CSV table of C-alpha atoms and ligand atoms in Angstrom, one decimal:
chain,number,residue,atom,x,y,z
A,12,UNK,CA,4.5,-9.8,32.2
A,13,UNK,CA,4.3,-13.1,30.2
A,14,UNK,CA,4.9,-13.2,26.4
A,15,UNK,CA,1.8,-12.8,24.4
A,16,UNK,CA,1.1,-14.3,20.9
A,17,UNK,CA,2.0,-12.1,18.0
A,18,UNK,CA,-1.6,-12.2,16.6
A,19,UNK,CA,-2.9,-11.1,20.0
A,20,UNK,CA,-0.4,-8.3,20.0
A,21,UNK,CA,-1.7,-7.2,16.6
A,22,UNK,CA,-5.3,-7.3,17.8
A,23,UNK,CA,-4.4,-5.2,20.9
A,24,UNK,CA,-2.8,-2.6,18.6
A,25,UNK,CA,-5.7,-2.6,16.1
A,26,UNK,CA,-8.3,-2.2,18.9
A,27,UNK,CA,-6.4,0.4,21.0
A,28,UNK,CA,-5.0,2.8,18.3
A,29,UNK,CA,-7.0,5.9,18.1
A,30,UNK,CA,-8.4,6.8,14.6
A,31,UNK,CA,-7.4,10.2,13.3
A,32,UNK,CA,-10.6,12.2,12.6
A,33,UNK,CA,-9.2,15.3,10.9
A,34,UNK,CA,-9.3,15.3,7.1
A,35,UNK,CA,-7.3,17.2,4.4
A,36,UNK,CA,-8.1,18.0,0.8
A,37,UNK,CA,-5.1,16.7,-1.3
A,38,UNK,CA,-4.2,17.5,-4.9
A,39,UNK,CA,-4.4,14.4,-7.1
A,40,UNK,CA,-0.7,14.5,-7.9
A,41,UNK,CA,0.2,14.4,-4.2
A,42,UNK,CA,-2.4,11.8,-3.1
A,43,UNK,CA,-0.6,8.6,-3.8
A,44,UNK,CA,-0.4,6.5,-0.6
A,45,UNK,CA,-2.9,8.6,1.2
A,46,UNK,CA,-5.9,7.1,2.9
A,47,UNK,CA,-9.3,8.3,1.7
A,48,UNK,CA,-11.6,10.1,4.2
A,49,UNK,CA,-14.6,10.5,1.8
A,50,UNK,CA,-16.1,8.3,-0.9
A,51,UNK,CA,-15.3,8.9,-4.6
A,52,UNK,CA,-18.6,8.9,-6.4
A,53,UNK,CA,-18.9,8.6,-10.2
A,54,UNK,CA,-19.9,12.0,-11.6
A,55,UNK,CA,-20.9,10.6,-15.0
A,56,UNK,CA,-21.1,7.2,-16.8
A,57,UNK,CA,-18.0,5.4,-17.9
A,58,UNK,CA,-17.6,5.1,-20.8
A,59,UNK,CA,-19.0,8.6,-21.0
A,60,UNK,CA,-20.4,8.0,-24.5
A,61,UNK,CA,-20.6,5.1,-27.0
A,62,UNK,CA,-17.2,5.0,-28.7
A,63,UNK,CA,-15.1,2.8,-31.0
A,64,UNK,CA,-12.7,0.2,-29.6
A,65,UNK,CA,-10.8,0.1,-32.9
A,66,UNK,CA,-9.5,2.1,-35.8
A,67,UNK,CA,-11.9,1.2,-38.6
A,68,UNK,CA,-15.3,1.9,-39.9
A,69,UNK,CA,-18.5,2.6,-37.9
A,70,UNK,CA,-21.4,0.7,-39.4
A,71,UNK,CA,-25.0,1.9,-39.2
A,72,UNK,CA,-26.9,-1.3,-39.9
A,73,UNK,CA,-28.6,-3.0,-37.0
A,74,UNK,CA,-28.5,-6.5,-38.3
A,75,UNK,CA,-25.8,-9.2,-38.7
A,76,UNK,CA,-23.8,-8.4,-41.7
A,77,UNK,CA,-22.1,-11.2,-43.7
A,78,UNK,CA,-18.6,-11.1,-45.1
A,79,UNK,CA,-18.7,-9.5,-48.6
A,80,UNK,CA,-21.3,-6.8,-47.6
A,81,UNK,CA,-20.6,-3.5,-49.3
A,82,UNK,CA,-21.2,-0.2,-47.4
A,83,UNK,CA,-20.9,3.4,-48.5
A,84,UNK,CA,-18.3,5.6,-46.7
A,85,UNK,CA,-20.4,8.6,-45.7
A,86,UNK,CA,-18.0,10.5,-43.4
A,87,UNK,CA,-15.2,10.5,-40.9
A,88,UNK,CA,-15.3,10.6,-37.0
A,89,UNK,CA,-11.9,11.3,-35.4
A,90,UNK,CA,-11.3,10.9,-31.7
A,91,UNK,CA,-12.7,14.1,-30.1
A,92,UNK,CA,-15.1,14.9,-32.9
A,93,UNK,CA,-18.8,15.3,-32.1
A,94,UNK,CA,-20.5,14.2,-35.3
A,95,UNK,CA,-23.4,16.3,-36.4
A,96,UNK,CA,-24.1,14.4,-39.6
A,97,UNK,CA,-26.7,11.6,-39.5
A,98,UNK,CA,-25.9,8.2,-40.9
A,99,UNK,CA,-28.3,5.4,-41.9
A,100,UNK,CA,-28.4,1.7,-42.9
A,101,UNK,CA,-26.0,0.8,-45.7
A,102,UNK,CA,-23.6,3.5,-44.6
A,103,UNK,CA,-20.3,3.6,-42.8
A,104,UNK,CA,-18.0,6.3,-41.4
A,105,UNK,CA,-14.3,6.2,-41.0
A,106,UNK,CA,-13.7,6.1,-37.2
A,107,UNK,CA,-10.7,6.0,-34.9
A,108,UNK,CA,-10.2,4.4,-31.5
A,109,UNK,CA,-12.1,6.4,-28.9
A,110,UNK,CA,-14.2,8.2,-31.6
A,111,UNK,CA,-17.7,9.2,-30.6
A,112,UNK,CA,-20.3,6.8,-32.0
A,113,UNK,CA,-23.8,8.2,-32.6
A,114,UNK,CA,-26.7,6.2,-31.2
A,115,UNK,CA,-27.5,5.1,-34.8
A,116,UNK,CA,-24.2,3.2,-35.0
A,117,UNK,CA,-24.5,-0.6,-34.7
A,118,UNK,CA,-20.9,-1.8,-34.7
A,119,UNK,CA,-17.4,-0.9,-35.8
A,120,UNK,CA,-15.4,-3.0,-38.2
A,121,UNK,CA,-11.7,-3.2,-37.7
A,122,UNK,CA,-9.8,-1.7,-40.6
A,123,UNK,CA,-7.8,-4.9,-40.9
A,124,UNK,CA,-11.1,-6.7,-41.7
A,125,UNK,CA,-12.3,-4.5,-44.6
A,126,UNK,CA,-11.3,-3.9,-48.2
A,127,UNK,CA,-11.4,-0.1,-48.9
A,128,UNK,CA,-12.4,1.1,-52.3
A,129,UNK,CA,-12.9,4.6,-53.5
A,130,UNK,CA,-16.2,5.5,-51.6
A,131,UNK,CA,-17.1,2.0,-50.3
A,132,UNK,CA,-15.9,-0.7,-47.9
A,133,UNK,CA,-16.4,-4.4,-48.3
A,134,UNK,CA,-16.4,-6.5,-45.1
A,135,UNK,CA,-13.9,-9.3,-45.1
A,136,UNK,CA,-15.5,-10.8,-42.0
A,137,UNK,CA,-19.0,-10.9,-40.7
A,138,UNK,CA,-20.1,-8.2,-38.2
A,139,UNK,CA,-22.6,-8.4,-35.4
A,140,UNK,CA,-24.3,-5.4,-33.8
A,141,UNK,CA,-22.4,-4.3,-30.7
A,142,UNK,CA,-19.0,-5.5,-32.0
A,143,UNK,CA,-16.1,-3.2,-31.2
A,144,UNK,CA,-18.4,-0.6,-29.5
A,145,UNK,CA,-17.6,0.5,-26.0
A,146,UNK,CA,-21.2,1.2,-24.8
A,147,UNK,CA,-21.8,4.2,-22.5
A,148,UNK,CA,-22.0,3.2,-18.8
A,149,UNK,CA,-20.9,-0.4,-19.2
A,150,UNK,CA,-18.0,0.1,-16.7
A,151,UNK,CA,-20.0,2.1,-14.2
A,152,UNK,CA,-22.9,4.6,-13.9
A,153,UNK,CA,-23.3,8.1,-12.6
A,154,UNK,CA,-23.5,7.9,-8.8
A,155,UNK,CA,-21.6,4.6,-8.6
A,156,UNK,CA,-19.2,4.2,-5.6
A,157,UNK,CA,-15.7,4.1,-7.0
A,158,UNK,CA,-13.6,4.2,-3.8
A,159,UNK,CA,-14.5,4.3,-0.1
A,160,UNK,CA,-13.2,6.0,3.0
A,161,UNK,CA,-10.4,3.8,4.3
A,162,UNK,CA,-9.1,2.9,0.8
A,163,UNK,CA,-5.5,3.7,0.1
A,164,UNK,CA,-5.0,5.9,-3.0
A,165,UNK,CA,-2.9,4.1,-5.6
A,166,UNK,CA,-2.0,5.1,-9.1
A,167,UNK,CA,-5.2,3.3,-10.3
A,168,UNK,CA,-7.3,5.4,-7.9
A,169,UNK,CA,-5.7,8.5,-9.3
A,170,UNK,CA,-6.5,7.4,-12.9
A,171,UNK,CA,-10.1,6.7,-11.9
A,172,UNK,CA,-10.5,10.0,-10.1
A,173,UNK,CA,-8.9,12.0,-12.9
A,174,UNK,CA,-11.2,10.3,-15.5
A,175,UNK,CA,-14.1,11.6,-13.4
A,176,UNK,CA,-12.8,15.2,-13.3
A,177,UNK,CA,-11.6,15.1,-9.7
A,178,UNK,CA,-8.7,17.4,-9.1
A,179,UNK,CA,-8.5,16.7,-5.3
A,180,UNK,CA,-9.3,13.9,-2.9
A,181,UNK,CA,-10.4,14.2,0.7
A,182,UNK,CA,-7.9,12.2,2.8
A,183,UNK,CA,-7.3,11.4,6.4
A,184,UNK,CA,-4.6,13.6,8.0
A,185,UNK,CA,-1.3,11.7,8.2
A,186,UNK,CA,-0.7,10.5,11.8
A,187,UNK,CA,2.1,12.6,13.3
A,188,UNK,CA,4.9,10.4,14.4
A,189,UNK,CA,8.0,11.0,16.5
A,190,UNK,CA,10.9,8.6,16.0
A,191,UNK,CA,13.6,8.0,18.6
A,192,UNK,CA,16.7,5.9,18.6
A,193,UNK,CA,18.0,5.2,22.0
A,194,UNK,CA,21.4,4.2,23.3
A,195,UNK,CA,24.6,5.8,24.6
A,196,UNK,CA,26.5,4.0,21.8
A,197,UNK,CA,24.4,5.4,19.0
A,198,UNK,CA,25.7,8.4,16.9
A,199,UNK,CA,23.8,10.3,14.2
A,200,UNK,CA,25.4,9.8,10.8
A,201,UNK,CA,27.3,13.1,10.1
A,202,UNK,CA,28.8,13.3,13.7
A,203,UNK,CA,32.0,11.6,14.6
A,204,UNK,CA,31.8,8.2,16.3
A,205,UNK,CA,34.5,6.9,18.8
A,206,UNK,CA,35.8,3.4,18.3
A,207,UNK,CA,33.1,2.0,20.6
A,208,UNK,CA,30.2,3.8,19.1
A,209,UNK,CA,28.0,2.9,16.1
A,210,UNK,CA,26.0,5.0,13.6
A,211,UNK,CA,22.2,5.2,14.0
A,212,UNK,CA,20.6,3.0,11.4
A,213,UNK,CA,17.3,2.7,13.1
A,214,UNK,CA,15.9,6.2,13.1
A,215,UNK,CA,16.6,6.8,9.4
A,216,UNK,CA,15.1,3.4,8.6
A,217,UNK,CA,12.0,3.9,10.8
A,218,UNK,CA,11.4,7.4,9.3
A,219,UNK,CA,11.4,5.8,5.9
A,220,UNK,CA,9.0,3.1,7.0
A,221,UNK,CA,6.7,5.5,8.8
A,222,UNK,CA,6.3,7.4,5.6
A,223,UNK,CA,5.6,4.2,3.6
A,224,UNK,CA,3.0,3.2,6.1
A,225,UNK,CA,1.2,6.5,5.7
A,226,UNK,CA,2.5,8.5,8.7
A,227,UNK,CA,4.3,11.9,8.8
A,228,UNK,CA,7.5,12.1,10.7
A,229,UNK,CA,7.4,15.2,13.0
A,230,UNK,CA,10.8,14.6,14.7
A,231,UNK,CA,13.6,12.1,14.7
A,232,UNK,CA,16.6,12.0,17.0
A,233,UNK,CA,18.7,9.9,19.4
A,234,UNK,CA,17.9,9.9,23.1
A,235,UNK,CA,20.5,8.8,25.7
A,236,UNK,CA,20.1,5.7,28.0
A,237,UNK,CA,18.8,7.9,30.8
A,238,UNK,CA,15.4,7.6,32.6
A,239,UNK,CA,15.1,11.4,32.7
A,240,UNK,CA,16.2,12.0,29.1
A,241,UNK,CA,13.7,9.4,27.9
A,242,UNK,CA,10.9,10.7,30.2
A,243,UNK,CA,11.4,14.2,28.9
A,244,UNK,CA,11.5,13.1,25.3
A,245,UNK,CA,8.4,10.9,25.5
A,246,UNK,CA,6.4,13.4,27.6
A,247,UNK,CA,7.1,16.2,25.1
A,248,UNK,CA,6.5,14.0,22.0
A,249,UNK,CA,3.2,12.6,23.4
A,250,UNK,CA,1.8,16.2,23.5
A,251,UNK,CA,2.6,16.8,19.8
A,252,UNK,CA,2.0,13.4,18.1
A,253,UNK,CA,-0.4,10.6,17.4
A,254,UNK,CA,2.3,8.0,17.6
A,255,UNK,CA,5.8,7.6,19.1
A,256,UNK,CA,8.2,4.9,17.7
A,257,UNK,CA,11.3,4.1,19.6
A,258,UNK,CA,14.1,1.6,19.0
A,259,UNK,CA,16.4,0.1,21.6
A,260,UNK,CA,16.3,0.2,25.4
A,261,UNK,CA,13.2,-1.9,25.8
A,262,UNK,CA,14.7,-5.2,26.9
A,263,UNK,CA,15.9,-6.4,30.3
A,264,UNK,CA,19.3,-4.7,30.5
A,265,UNK,CA,20.1,-2.4,33.4
A,266,UNK,CA,19.9,0.6,31.1
A,267,UNK,CA,16.7,-0.5,29.3
A,268,UNK,CA,14.6,2.2,30.8
A,269,UNK,CA,11.7,2.4,28.3
A,270,UNK,CA,9.3,0.0,30.0
A,271,UNK,CA,9.5,1.8,33.3
A,272,UNK,CA,9.3,5.3,31.6
A,273,UNK,CA,6.2,4.3,29.6
A,274,UNK,CA,4.7,2.8,32.8
A,275,UNK,CA,5.3,6.1,34.7
A,276,UNK,CA,4.0,8.4,32.0
A,277,UNK,CA,1.1,6.3,30.7
A,278,UNK,CA,-0.1,2.7,30.2
A,279,UNK,CA,1.7,-0.4,28.9
A,280,UNK,CA,-0.8,-2.5,26.9
A,281,UNK,CA,1.7,-5.3,26.3
A,282,UNK,CA,5.4,-5.9,26.7
A,283,UNK,CA,7.1,-8.9,25.2
A,284,UNK,CA,5.8,-10.9,22.4
A,285,UNK,CA,6.4,-14.6,21.5
A,286,UNK,CA,8.2,-13.7,18.4
A,287,UNK,CA,11.7,-13.9,16.8
A,288,UNK,CA,13.0,-11.4,16.1
A,289,UNK,CA,11.2,-9.0,18.3
A,290,UNK,CA,10.6,-10.5,21.7
A,291,UNK,CA,10.9,-7.2,23.8
A,292,UNK,CA,8.4,-5.2,21.8
A,293,UNK,CA,6.2,-2.9,23.9
A,294,UNK,CA,2.9,-1.1,23.0
A,295,UNK,CA,1.5,1.6,25.2
A,296,UNK,CA,-0.3,4.9,25.4
A,297,UNK,CA,1.0,8.2,26.8
A,298,UNK,CA,-1.7,10.9,26.9
A,299,UNK,CA,-3.2,11.1,23.4
A,300,UNK,CA,-0.3,9.3,21.7
A,301,UNK,CA,0.3,5.6,21.3
A,302,UNK,CA,3.8,4.3,21.6
A,303,UNK,CA,5.5,1.3,20.0
A,304,UNK,CA,8.9,0.5,21.4
A,305,UNK,CA,11.0,-1.7,19.1
A,306,UNK,CA,14.2,-3.7,20.0
A,307,UNK,CA,17.4,-2.0,19.0
A,308,UNK,CA,18.9,-4.5,16.7
A,309,UNK,CA,18.2,-3.1,13.3
A,310,UNK,CA,16.8,-6.4,11.8
A,311,UNK,CA,14.5,-6.8,14.8
A,312,UNK,CA,13.4,-3.2,14.6
A,313,UNK,CA,12.7,-3.6,10.8
A,314,UNK,CA,10.6,-6.8,11.2
A,315,UNK,CA,8.7,-5.5,14.2
A,316,UNK,CA,8.0,-2.1,12.5
A,317,UNK,CA,6.5,-4.0,9.5
A,318,UNK,CA,4.2,-5.9,11.9
A,319,UNK,CA,3.4,-3.4,14.7
A,320,UNK,CA,4.1,0.1,13.6
A,321,UNK,CA,2.3,-0.6,10.3
A,322,UNK,CA,-0.7,-2.0,12.2
A,323,UNK,CA,-0.9,1.1,14.5
A,324,UNK,CA,-0.7,3.5,11.5
A,325,UNK,CA,-3.3,1.5,9.6
A,326,UNK,CA,-5.7,1.6,12.5
A,327,UNK,CA,-5.1,5.4,13.0
A,328,UNK,CA,-5.8,6.0,9.3
A,329,UNK,CA,-8.9,3.8,9.4
A,330,UNK,CA,-7.5,1.7,6.6
A,331,UNK,CA,-10.1,-0.8,5.2
A,332,UNK,CA,-7.6,-3.5,4.4
A,333,UNK,CA,-4.4,-4.2,6.2
A,334,UNK,CA,-1.3,-4.5,4.0
A,335,UNK,CA,-1.8,-7.8,2.1
A,336,UNK,CA,-0.4,-11.1,3.1
A,337,UNK,CA,0.0,-13.9,0.6
A,338,UNK,CA,0.7,-17.6,0.6
A,339,UNK,CA,4.0,-18.8,-0.8
A,340,UNK,CA,6.2,-21.9,-0.8
A,341,UNK,CA,9.2,-21.5,1.5
A,342,UNK,CA,12.3,-23.2,0.2
A,343,UNK,CA,14.5,-25.0,2.8
A,344,UNK,CA,13.9,-27.0,5.9
A,345,UNK,CA,13.5,-25.0,9.2
A,346,UNK,CA,12.5,-25.9,12.7
A,347,UNK,CA,11.2,-23.2,15.0
A,348,UNK,CA,11.4,-23.1,18.8
A,349,UNK,CA,8.9,-21.7,21.3
A,350,UNK,CA,8.3,-18.5,19.4
A,351,UNK,CA,6.8,-17.6,16.0
A,352,UNK,CA,9.4,-16.6,13.6
A,353,UNK,CA,9.6,-14.2,10.6
A,354,UNK,CA,12.3,-14.9,8.1
A,355,UNK,CA,13.7,-12.3,5.8
A,356,UNK,CA,13.5,-14.0,2.3
A,357,UNK,CA,14.2,-13.3,-1.3
A,358,UNK,CA,11.8,-14.3,-4.1
A,359,UNK,CA,13.2,-16.8,-6.6
A,360,UNK,CA,11.3,-18.6,-9.3
A,361,UNK,CA,8.0,-17.9,-7.4
A,362,UNK,CA,9.3,-19.3,-4.1
A,363,UNK,CA,10.6,-17.6,-1.0
A,364,UNK,CA,14.2,-18.4,-0.2
A,365,UNK,CA,15.5,-17.7,3.3
A,366,UNK,CA,18.2,-14.9,3.2
A,367,UNK,CA,21.5,-16.2,4.3
A,368,UNK,CA,21.9,-13.5,7.0
A,369,UNK,CA,19.2,-13.8,9.7
A,370,UNK,CA,21.2,-12.4,12.6
A,371,UNK,CA,19.3,-9.6,14.2
A,372,UNK,CA,22.3,-7.2,14.1
A,373,UNK,CA,22.5,-7.5,10.3
A,374,UNK,CA,21.5,-4.8,7.9
A,375,UNK,CA,22.2,-6.2,4.4
A,376,UNK,CA,19.3,-8.5,4.5
A,377,UNK,CA,16.9,-5.6,5.1
A,378,UNK,CA,18.0,-4.2,1.8
A,379,UNK,CA,17.9,-7.4,-0.1
A,380,UNK,CA,14.8,-9.2,1.3
A,381,UNK,CA,11.6,-9.2,-0.8
A,382,UNK,CA,9.3,-10.6,1.9
A,383,UNK,CA,8.9,-11.7,5.5
A,384,UNK,CA,7.8,-15.3,5.8
A,385,UNK,CA,6.0,-16.4,8.9
A,386,UNK,CA,6.7,-19.9,10.4
A,387,UNK,CA,4.7,-20.5,13.6
A,388,UNK,CA,6.3,-21.7,16.8
A,389,UNK,CA,7.2,-25.4,17.2
A,390,UNK,CA,7.0,-26.1,13.5
A,391,UNK,CA,9.2,-28.5,11.5
A,392,UNK,CA,8.9,-26.8,8.1
A,393,UNK,CA,9.6,-29.0,5.1
A,394,UNK,CA,11.0,-27.3,2.0
A,395,UNK,CA,8.2,-26.3,-0.4
A,396,UNK,CA,5.4,-26.1,2.2
A,397,UNK,CA,3.2,-23.1,2.0
A,398,UNK,CA,3.6,-20.2,4.4
A,399,UNK,CA,2.1,-16.7,4.9
A,400,UNK,CA,4.3,-13.9,3.6
A,401,UNK,CA,4.3,-10.1,3.9
A,402,UNK,CA,5.6,-8.5,0.7
A,403,UNK,CA,8.1,-5.7,1.6
A,404,UNK,CA,7.2,-2.5,-0.1
B,15,AMP,P1,19.1,-2.6,22.7
B,15,AMP,O1,17.8,-3.1,22.2
B,15,AMP,O2,19.1,-1.2,23.1
B,15,AMP,O3,19.6,-3.6,23.8
B,15,AMP,O4,20.1,-2.8,21.5
B,15,AMP,C1,20.4,-4.0,20.9
B,15,AMP,C2,21.5,-3.9,19.9
B,15,AMP,O5,21.1,-3.1,18.9
B,15,AMP,C3,22.8,-3.3,20.5
B,15,AMP,O6,23.9,-4.0,19.9
B,15,AMP,C4,22.7,-1.9,20.0
B,15,AMP,O7,24.0,-1.4,19.9
B,15,AMP,C5,22.1,-2.1,18.7
B,15,AMP,N1,21.4,-0.8,18.3
B,15,AMP,C6,20.5,-0.2,19.1
B,15,AMP,N2,20.0,0.9,18.5
B,15,AMP,C7,20.6,1.0,17.3
B,15,AMP,C8,20.6,1.9,16.2
B,15,AMP,N3,19.8,3.0,16.3
B,15,AMP,N4,21.3,1.6,15.1
B,15,AMP,C9,22.1,0.5,15.0
B,15,AMP,N5,22.2,-0.4,16.0
B,15,AMP,C10,21.5,-0.2,17.2
B,16,MG,MG1,20.4,0.0,24.1
């Protein structure tokens, strides 16, 4: 197969990944990062009632008042009080921030702007009707659409839902994901490694990423470089999962069996992308599960997971908006070859600076990078030119 453009690879993933249709009701305090399956509709107006924006004095006079005006203090309204007393023109009431303002209230004067005498206040500044009053329904009205299916729940969504007396949110079931590292040289941390073996950094990293991207890891282990072992692992995983993510064994080496295993068990939608790092990436389907096969070098697996595994999970969750990209100045001159490149960069003074370690076997830059910056193929990038970046989080 010929190399396909990375944007085309993303489009294939987005169009072929199957959306999860099952939903779950999730407690608000466990809902952060989940994808909504039902709209959040306003149950009542916000603000719920007219209330004071300041600590001061509610004023019951529906005309502009000049500095020097004297008003009688006729009562007190603390936050949480529901006043029963009626107030009229020429009167004021001590009020605190968030205090309920009766409809007869015209405005609230900041306490810093009044002189307080025994039973009266004198305005130090003029006061206009509406000043310092948070009017009922000015943020949104009962029935308003606050969040939509496909929105990802953030702390702000939780604040908004809680303010509307929601205790639970209806969310899309997390796509079940199996994660496999492959390679005869790979040993699970905790087991002993011979001098020629290395510890598995991909599966632990990919498990973390899958969770950040909104998936649920159902199993994670190392599979040997054997056609049969891989076939067995993928066949079993495809029956239990929405997504399979593998690392290693997808290139052109004699023991890179994954392309032929996926081909045998299902369909390969693409293999090999015009991308650095990440040329050997494969995307396919086995039964009801989609499969993303990533290269084994940890930095390649990391970059390609951010691009392709994230895209698959976003599509499965029915997410409205893909993880945001931004435009940023990239410091340093670089020239790319025939493939698009993603550089691991750190943010410094509002610019992206290419991390000193770009080798695909490296792991330190994965920890230290703040963003991935895209430089298209055959580009002579001049320091300071704007590029698209993916913020890592
Ligand atoms: P592969 O894609 O299988 O050819 O592997 C490419 C390189 O990445 C080799 O040097 C592997 O030893 C290394 N590698 C593969 N899988 C892992 C892993 N899970 N953790 C760390 N390094 C790995
Ligand atoms: Mg290998």
